[in-house]
XYZ file of C-alpha atoms in Angstrom:
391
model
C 0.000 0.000 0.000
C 1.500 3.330 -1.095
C 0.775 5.622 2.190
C 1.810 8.892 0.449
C 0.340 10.948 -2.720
C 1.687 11.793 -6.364
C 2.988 14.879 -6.693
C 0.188 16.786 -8.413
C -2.116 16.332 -4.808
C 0.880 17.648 -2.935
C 1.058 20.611 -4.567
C -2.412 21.228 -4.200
C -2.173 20.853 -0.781
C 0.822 22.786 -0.941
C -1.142 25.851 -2.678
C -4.067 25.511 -0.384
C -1.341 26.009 2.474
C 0.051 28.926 0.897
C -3.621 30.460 0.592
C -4.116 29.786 4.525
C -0.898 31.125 5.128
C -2.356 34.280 3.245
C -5.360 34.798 4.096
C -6.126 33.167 6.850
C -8.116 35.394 9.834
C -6.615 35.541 13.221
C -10.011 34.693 14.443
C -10.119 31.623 12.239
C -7.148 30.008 14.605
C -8.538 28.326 17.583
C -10.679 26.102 16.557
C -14.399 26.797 18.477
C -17.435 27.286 16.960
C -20.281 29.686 18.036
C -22.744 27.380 20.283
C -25.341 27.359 17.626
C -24.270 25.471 14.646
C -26.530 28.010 12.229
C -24.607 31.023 13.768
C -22.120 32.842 11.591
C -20.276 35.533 12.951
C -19.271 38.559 10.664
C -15.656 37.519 10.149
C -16.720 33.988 9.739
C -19.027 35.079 7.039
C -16.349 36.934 5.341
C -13.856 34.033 5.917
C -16.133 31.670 4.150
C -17.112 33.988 1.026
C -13.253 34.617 0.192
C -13.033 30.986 0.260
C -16.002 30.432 -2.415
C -14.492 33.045 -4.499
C -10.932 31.520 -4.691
C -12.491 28.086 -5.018
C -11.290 26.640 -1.699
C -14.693 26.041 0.174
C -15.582 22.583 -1.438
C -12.758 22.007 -3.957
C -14.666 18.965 -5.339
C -17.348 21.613 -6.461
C -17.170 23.182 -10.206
C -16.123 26.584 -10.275
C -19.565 28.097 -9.730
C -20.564 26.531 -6.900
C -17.235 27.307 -4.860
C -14.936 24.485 -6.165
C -12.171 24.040 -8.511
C -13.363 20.424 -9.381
C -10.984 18.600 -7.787
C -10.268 14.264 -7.458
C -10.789 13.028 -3.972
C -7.403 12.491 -3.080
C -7.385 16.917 -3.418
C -10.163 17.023 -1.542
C -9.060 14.625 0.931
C -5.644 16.660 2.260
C -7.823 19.835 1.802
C -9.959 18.440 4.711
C -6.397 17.469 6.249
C -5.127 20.626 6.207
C -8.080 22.179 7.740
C -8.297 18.945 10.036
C -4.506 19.739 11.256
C -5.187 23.201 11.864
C -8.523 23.040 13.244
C -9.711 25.483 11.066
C -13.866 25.380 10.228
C -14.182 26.648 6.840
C -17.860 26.841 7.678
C -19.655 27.794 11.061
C -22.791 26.422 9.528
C -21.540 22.771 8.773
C -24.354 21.394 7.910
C -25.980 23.693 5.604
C -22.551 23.421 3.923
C -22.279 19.251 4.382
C -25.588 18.708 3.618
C -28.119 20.885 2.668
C -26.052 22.826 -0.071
C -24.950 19.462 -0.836
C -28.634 18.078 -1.423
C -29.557 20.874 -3.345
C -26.586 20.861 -5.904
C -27.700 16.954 -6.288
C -31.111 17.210 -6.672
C -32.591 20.909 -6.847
C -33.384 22.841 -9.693
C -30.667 25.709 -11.632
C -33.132 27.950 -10.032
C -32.946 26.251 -6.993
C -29.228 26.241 -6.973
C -28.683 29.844 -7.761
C -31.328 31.035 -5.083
C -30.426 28.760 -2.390
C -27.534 25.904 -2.801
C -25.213 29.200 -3.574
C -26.574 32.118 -0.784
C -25.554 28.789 1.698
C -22.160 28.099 0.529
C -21.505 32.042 0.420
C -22.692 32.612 3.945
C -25.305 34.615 2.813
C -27.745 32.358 4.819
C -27.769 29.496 6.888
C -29.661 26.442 7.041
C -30.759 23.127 8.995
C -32.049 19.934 8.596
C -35.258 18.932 9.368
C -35.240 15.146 9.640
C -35.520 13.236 13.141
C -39.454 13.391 14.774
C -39.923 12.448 18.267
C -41.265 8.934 16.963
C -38.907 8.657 14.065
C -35.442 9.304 14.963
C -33.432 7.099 13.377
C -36.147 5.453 11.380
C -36.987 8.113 8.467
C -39.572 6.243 7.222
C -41.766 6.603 10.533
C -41.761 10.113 10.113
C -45.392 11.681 10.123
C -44.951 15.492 9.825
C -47.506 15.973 6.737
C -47.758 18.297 3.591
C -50.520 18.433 1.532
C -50.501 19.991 -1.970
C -53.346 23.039 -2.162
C -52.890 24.620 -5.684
C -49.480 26.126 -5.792
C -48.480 25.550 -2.609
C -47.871 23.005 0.459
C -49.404 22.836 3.804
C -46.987 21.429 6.493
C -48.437 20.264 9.874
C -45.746 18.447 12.348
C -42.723 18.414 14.765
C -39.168 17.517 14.276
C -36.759 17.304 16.704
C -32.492 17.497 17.535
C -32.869 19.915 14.218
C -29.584 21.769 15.453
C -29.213 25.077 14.482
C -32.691 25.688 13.557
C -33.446 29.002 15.889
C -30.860 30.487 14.199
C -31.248 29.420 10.533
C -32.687 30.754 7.472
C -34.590 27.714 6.141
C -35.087 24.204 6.734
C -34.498 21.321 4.417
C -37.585 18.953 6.123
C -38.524 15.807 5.288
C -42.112 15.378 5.394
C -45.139 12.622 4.355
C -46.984 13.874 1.428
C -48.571 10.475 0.467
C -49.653 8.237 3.593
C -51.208 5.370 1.338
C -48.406 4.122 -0.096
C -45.468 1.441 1.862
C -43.677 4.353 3.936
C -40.381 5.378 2.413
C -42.187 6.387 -0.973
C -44.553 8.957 0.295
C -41.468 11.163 1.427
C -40.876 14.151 0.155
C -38.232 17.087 0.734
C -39.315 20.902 1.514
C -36.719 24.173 1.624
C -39.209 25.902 4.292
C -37.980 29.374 5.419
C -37.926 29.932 8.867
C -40.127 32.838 8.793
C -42.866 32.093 7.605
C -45.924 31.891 9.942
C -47.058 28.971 11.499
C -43.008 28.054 12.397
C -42.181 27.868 15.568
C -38.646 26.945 16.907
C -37.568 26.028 20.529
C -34.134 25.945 21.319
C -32.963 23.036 24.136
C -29.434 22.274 25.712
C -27.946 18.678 25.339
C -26.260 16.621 28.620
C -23.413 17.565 27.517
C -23.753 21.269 27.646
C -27.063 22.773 29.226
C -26.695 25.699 28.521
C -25.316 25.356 24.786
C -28.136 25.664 22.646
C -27.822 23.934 19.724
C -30.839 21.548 19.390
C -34.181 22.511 18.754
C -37.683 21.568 18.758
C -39.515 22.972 15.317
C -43.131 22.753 15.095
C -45.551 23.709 11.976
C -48.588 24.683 11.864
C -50.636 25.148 8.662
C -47.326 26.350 7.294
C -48.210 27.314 3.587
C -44.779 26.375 1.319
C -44.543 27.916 -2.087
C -44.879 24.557 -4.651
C -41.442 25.504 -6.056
C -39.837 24.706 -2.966
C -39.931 20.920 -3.686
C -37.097 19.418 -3.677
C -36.111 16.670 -5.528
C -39.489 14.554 -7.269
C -42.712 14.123 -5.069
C -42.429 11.135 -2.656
C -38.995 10.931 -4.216
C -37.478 12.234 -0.463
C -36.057 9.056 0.095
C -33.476 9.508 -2.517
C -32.685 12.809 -1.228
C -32.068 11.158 2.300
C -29.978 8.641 1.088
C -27.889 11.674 -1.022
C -28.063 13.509 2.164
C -26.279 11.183 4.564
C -24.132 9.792 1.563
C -22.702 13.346 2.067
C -22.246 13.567 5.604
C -20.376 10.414 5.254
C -18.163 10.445 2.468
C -15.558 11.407 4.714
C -16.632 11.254 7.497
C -13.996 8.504 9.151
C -11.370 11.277 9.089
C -12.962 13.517 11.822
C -12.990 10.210 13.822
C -9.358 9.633 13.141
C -8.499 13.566 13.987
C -10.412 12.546 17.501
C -8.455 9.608 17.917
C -5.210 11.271 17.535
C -6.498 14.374 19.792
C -7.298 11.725 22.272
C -3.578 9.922 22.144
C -2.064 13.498 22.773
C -4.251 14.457 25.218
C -5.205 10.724 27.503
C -2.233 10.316 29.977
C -2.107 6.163 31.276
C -0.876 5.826 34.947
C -1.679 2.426 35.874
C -1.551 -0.877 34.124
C -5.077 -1.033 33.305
C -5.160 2.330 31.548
C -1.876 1.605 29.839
C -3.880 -1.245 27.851
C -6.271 0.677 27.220
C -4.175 3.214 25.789
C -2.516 0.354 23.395
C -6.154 -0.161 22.082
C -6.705 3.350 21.291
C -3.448 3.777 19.242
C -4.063 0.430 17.428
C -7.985 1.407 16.797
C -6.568 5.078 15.519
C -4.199 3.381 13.013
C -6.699 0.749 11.979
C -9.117 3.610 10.966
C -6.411 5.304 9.422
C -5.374 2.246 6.993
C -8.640 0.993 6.254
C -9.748 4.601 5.529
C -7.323 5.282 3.207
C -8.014 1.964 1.584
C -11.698 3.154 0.442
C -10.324 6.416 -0.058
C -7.898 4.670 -2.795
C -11.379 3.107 -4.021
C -13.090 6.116 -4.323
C -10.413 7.569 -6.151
C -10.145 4.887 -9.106
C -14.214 5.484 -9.501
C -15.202 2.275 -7.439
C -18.365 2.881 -4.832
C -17.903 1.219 -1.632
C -20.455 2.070 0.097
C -20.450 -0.487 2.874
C -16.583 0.232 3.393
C -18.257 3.948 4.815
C -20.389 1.791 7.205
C -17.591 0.351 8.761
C -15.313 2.951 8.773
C -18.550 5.488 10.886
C -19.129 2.169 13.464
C -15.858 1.745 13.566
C -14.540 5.157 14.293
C -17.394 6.184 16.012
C -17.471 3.638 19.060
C -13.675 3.853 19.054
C -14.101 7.602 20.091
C -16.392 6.738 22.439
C -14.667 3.976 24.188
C -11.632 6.116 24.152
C -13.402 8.771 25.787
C -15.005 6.996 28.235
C -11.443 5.538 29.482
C -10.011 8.396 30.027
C -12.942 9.637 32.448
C -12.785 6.901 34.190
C -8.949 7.023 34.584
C -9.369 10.596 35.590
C -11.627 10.068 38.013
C -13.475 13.113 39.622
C -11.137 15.306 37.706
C -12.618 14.380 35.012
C -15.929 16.117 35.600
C -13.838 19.150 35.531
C -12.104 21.788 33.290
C -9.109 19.917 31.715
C -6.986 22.996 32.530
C -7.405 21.613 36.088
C -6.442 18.219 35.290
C -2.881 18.276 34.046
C -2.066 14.883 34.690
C -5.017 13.417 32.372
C -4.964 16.053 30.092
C -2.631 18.553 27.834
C -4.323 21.913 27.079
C -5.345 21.313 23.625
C -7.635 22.849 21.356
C -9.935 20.430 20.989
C -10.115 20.805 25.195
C -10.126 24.182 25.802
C -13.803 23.729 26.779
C -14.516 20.458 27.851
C -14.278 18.501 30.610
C -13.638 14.420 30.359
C -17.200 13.960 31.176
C -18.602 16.807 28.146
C -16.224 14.960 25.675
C -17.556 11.899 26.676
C -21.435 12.589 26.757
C -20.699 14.482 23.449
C -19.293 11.212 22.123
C -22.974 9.205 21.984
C -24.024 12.376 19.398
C -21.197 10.847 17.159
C -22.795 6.721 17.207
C -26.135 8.593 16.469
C -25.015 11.550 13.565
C -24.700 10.438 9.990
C -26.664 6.928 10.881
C -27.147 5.047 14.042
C -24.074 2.393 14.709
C -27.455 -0.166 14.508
C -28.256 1.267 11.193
C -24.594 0.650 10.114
C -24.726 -2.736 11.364
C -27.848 -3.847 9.234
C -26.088 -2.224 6.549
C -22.677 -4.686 6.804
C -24.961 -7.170 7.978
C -26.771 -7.184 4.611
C -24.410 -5.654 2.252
C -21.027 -7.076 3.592
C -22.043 -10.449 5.246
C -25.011 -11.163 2.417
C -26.632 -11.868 5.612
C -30.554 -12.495 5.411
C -32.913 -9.527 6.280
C -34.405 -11.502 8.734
């Protein structure tokens, strides 16, 4: 296996370091995001504009659309560079990941131009309406309605966890606009701004962080959605969703790996028992490494491997986990507070300058859960790399 690139990806990476090393804003450096994952500060706004006008935002984009069409391998030591850094070249991550994403896939040139484009300039933000209070990670048990009056839909429903959503601009929400056929093919896909009337949104703090609000409660109510807002084909949301996740996924396994290696800096073994368990975490951080740059190799030669994603998110999503949850319990009660305290367990890194053991580990379960449930991954390599029967 060659574990290095050819020399045309290094000198993009090499120009994409130079343009960092340019332009970068001193308020860029550090690494923490605004609470609310649909608030962009000023600079941050600024930050992520310059960076769809030179073409550095989503380099695997065409020109138009903030890109400079590059191969995955480009794209992948773009994301390293950033990764390395800890640089966000979005405060809105997943109007960026995912709902620009979805609409360059699926959405109209009209649809692109108004919306996929305002997003990826920072000219608005966005959220995703997906998970109800009965259908979390089931999507096809979702039962927020739309019904099609004229030129326009009415919504009626909750969703739930939509982070972001007090302070975004619209909504990409999944919602049931034919109950009388088998579930997954009455879905369709809504851009609903969060203005108009009969949208309410109620922000709520996580275990991790109380008083962080970042999740929300979103409730409609007779919401009347201009007909052009469809996206995608009616009841076709369940290709959407699938395109949705793909792209929260596709690389996905190297924020896991960036935790991993955060963790081995930062996770200091005093007794036998935490030495092992310090062996495991450097073997499960250059397991995800290999076999994540073995799909990426796949990708790169035009070969889907989609089940090789599953893997890799289980994978490097209970290893952070685990990991995390070892190193609370080998802090102890220092653990429960700010690692600045706890200089034995912990260096003063960025990726702790405002968590404790404990908020790094309750923040873990939100990455077995983000980008499909570790049970969902499992059906999928049960089925897909075992050929195992459905039931």
């Amino acid at each position: 296996m060659q574990l290095n690139f050819d020399a045309d990806v290094e000198e993009f990476r090499a120009e994409f370091v130079a343009f960092l090393d340019e332009h970068l804003p001193p308020e860029a450096e550090g690494g923490v995001r605004a609470k609310s994952s649909a608030d962009i500060p000023a600079w941050a706004r600024e930050w992520q504009r310059l960076q769809f006008d030179s073409g550095w935002l989503l380099p695997g984009n065409p020109p138009e659309f903030g890109g400079r069409d590059a191969g995955i391998l480009q794209q992948y030591v773009h994301l390293e560079e950033l990764s390395r850094r800890r640089i966000y070249h979005s405060y809105n991550p997943q109007g960026l990941g995912i709902i620009a994403a979805s609409l360059l896939s699926f959405g109209t040139p009209e649809q692109k131009q108004k919306w996929a484009v305002r997003i990826l300039r920072a000219e608005m933000t966005a959220a995703l309406g997906m998970s109800e209070p009965g259908a979390g990670s089931d999507l096809a048990s979702l039962r927020t309605r739309a019904r099609l009056e004229g030129d326009e839909f009415v919504v009626n429903g909750q969703k739930v966890w939509t982070s972001g959503a007090h302070d975004a601009d619209v909504l990409l929400t999944f919602v049931r606009t034919d109950p009388d056929v088998p579930q997954h093919k009455g879905i369709s896909v809504l851009l609903i701004p969060t203005d108009l009337p009969g949208v309410t949104r109620r922000p709520f703090g996580a275990i991790s962080s109380p008083t962080d609000l970042d999740f929300n409660e979103v409730f409609f109510e007779d919401v009347r959605v201009p007909a052009e807002n469809l996206i995608g084909e009616l009841n076709g949301g369940w290709r959407v969703a699938n395109g949705s996740l793909g792209h929260e996924r596709t690389l996905l396994w190297l924020s896991f790996a960036e935790r991993l290696e955060a963790l081995l800096r930062d996770f200091r073994p005093t007794t036998v028992l935490d030495r092992d368990r310090y062996a495991t975490l450097v073997m499960d951080s250059t397991a995800l490494r290999l076999l994540g740059s073995r799909a990426l190799a796949r990708e790169s030669r035009g070969e889907q491997d989609v089940p090789a994603l599953s893997v890799l998110k289980l994978m490097g999503s209970e290893a952070v986990q685990s990991a995390t949850g070892h190193a609370l319990a080998a802090a102890g009660a220092d653990g429960l507070v700010h690692p600045m305290l706890t200089a034995p367990y912990c260096h003063t890194d960025l990726e702790t300058l405002y968590a404790s053991w404990f908020e790094r580990y309750a923040r873990s379960f939100g990455y077995t859960i983000a980008g499909g449930t570790s049970e969902i991954q499992r059906n999928v390599i049960a089925e897909r790399v075992l050929g195992l029967p459905r039931r």
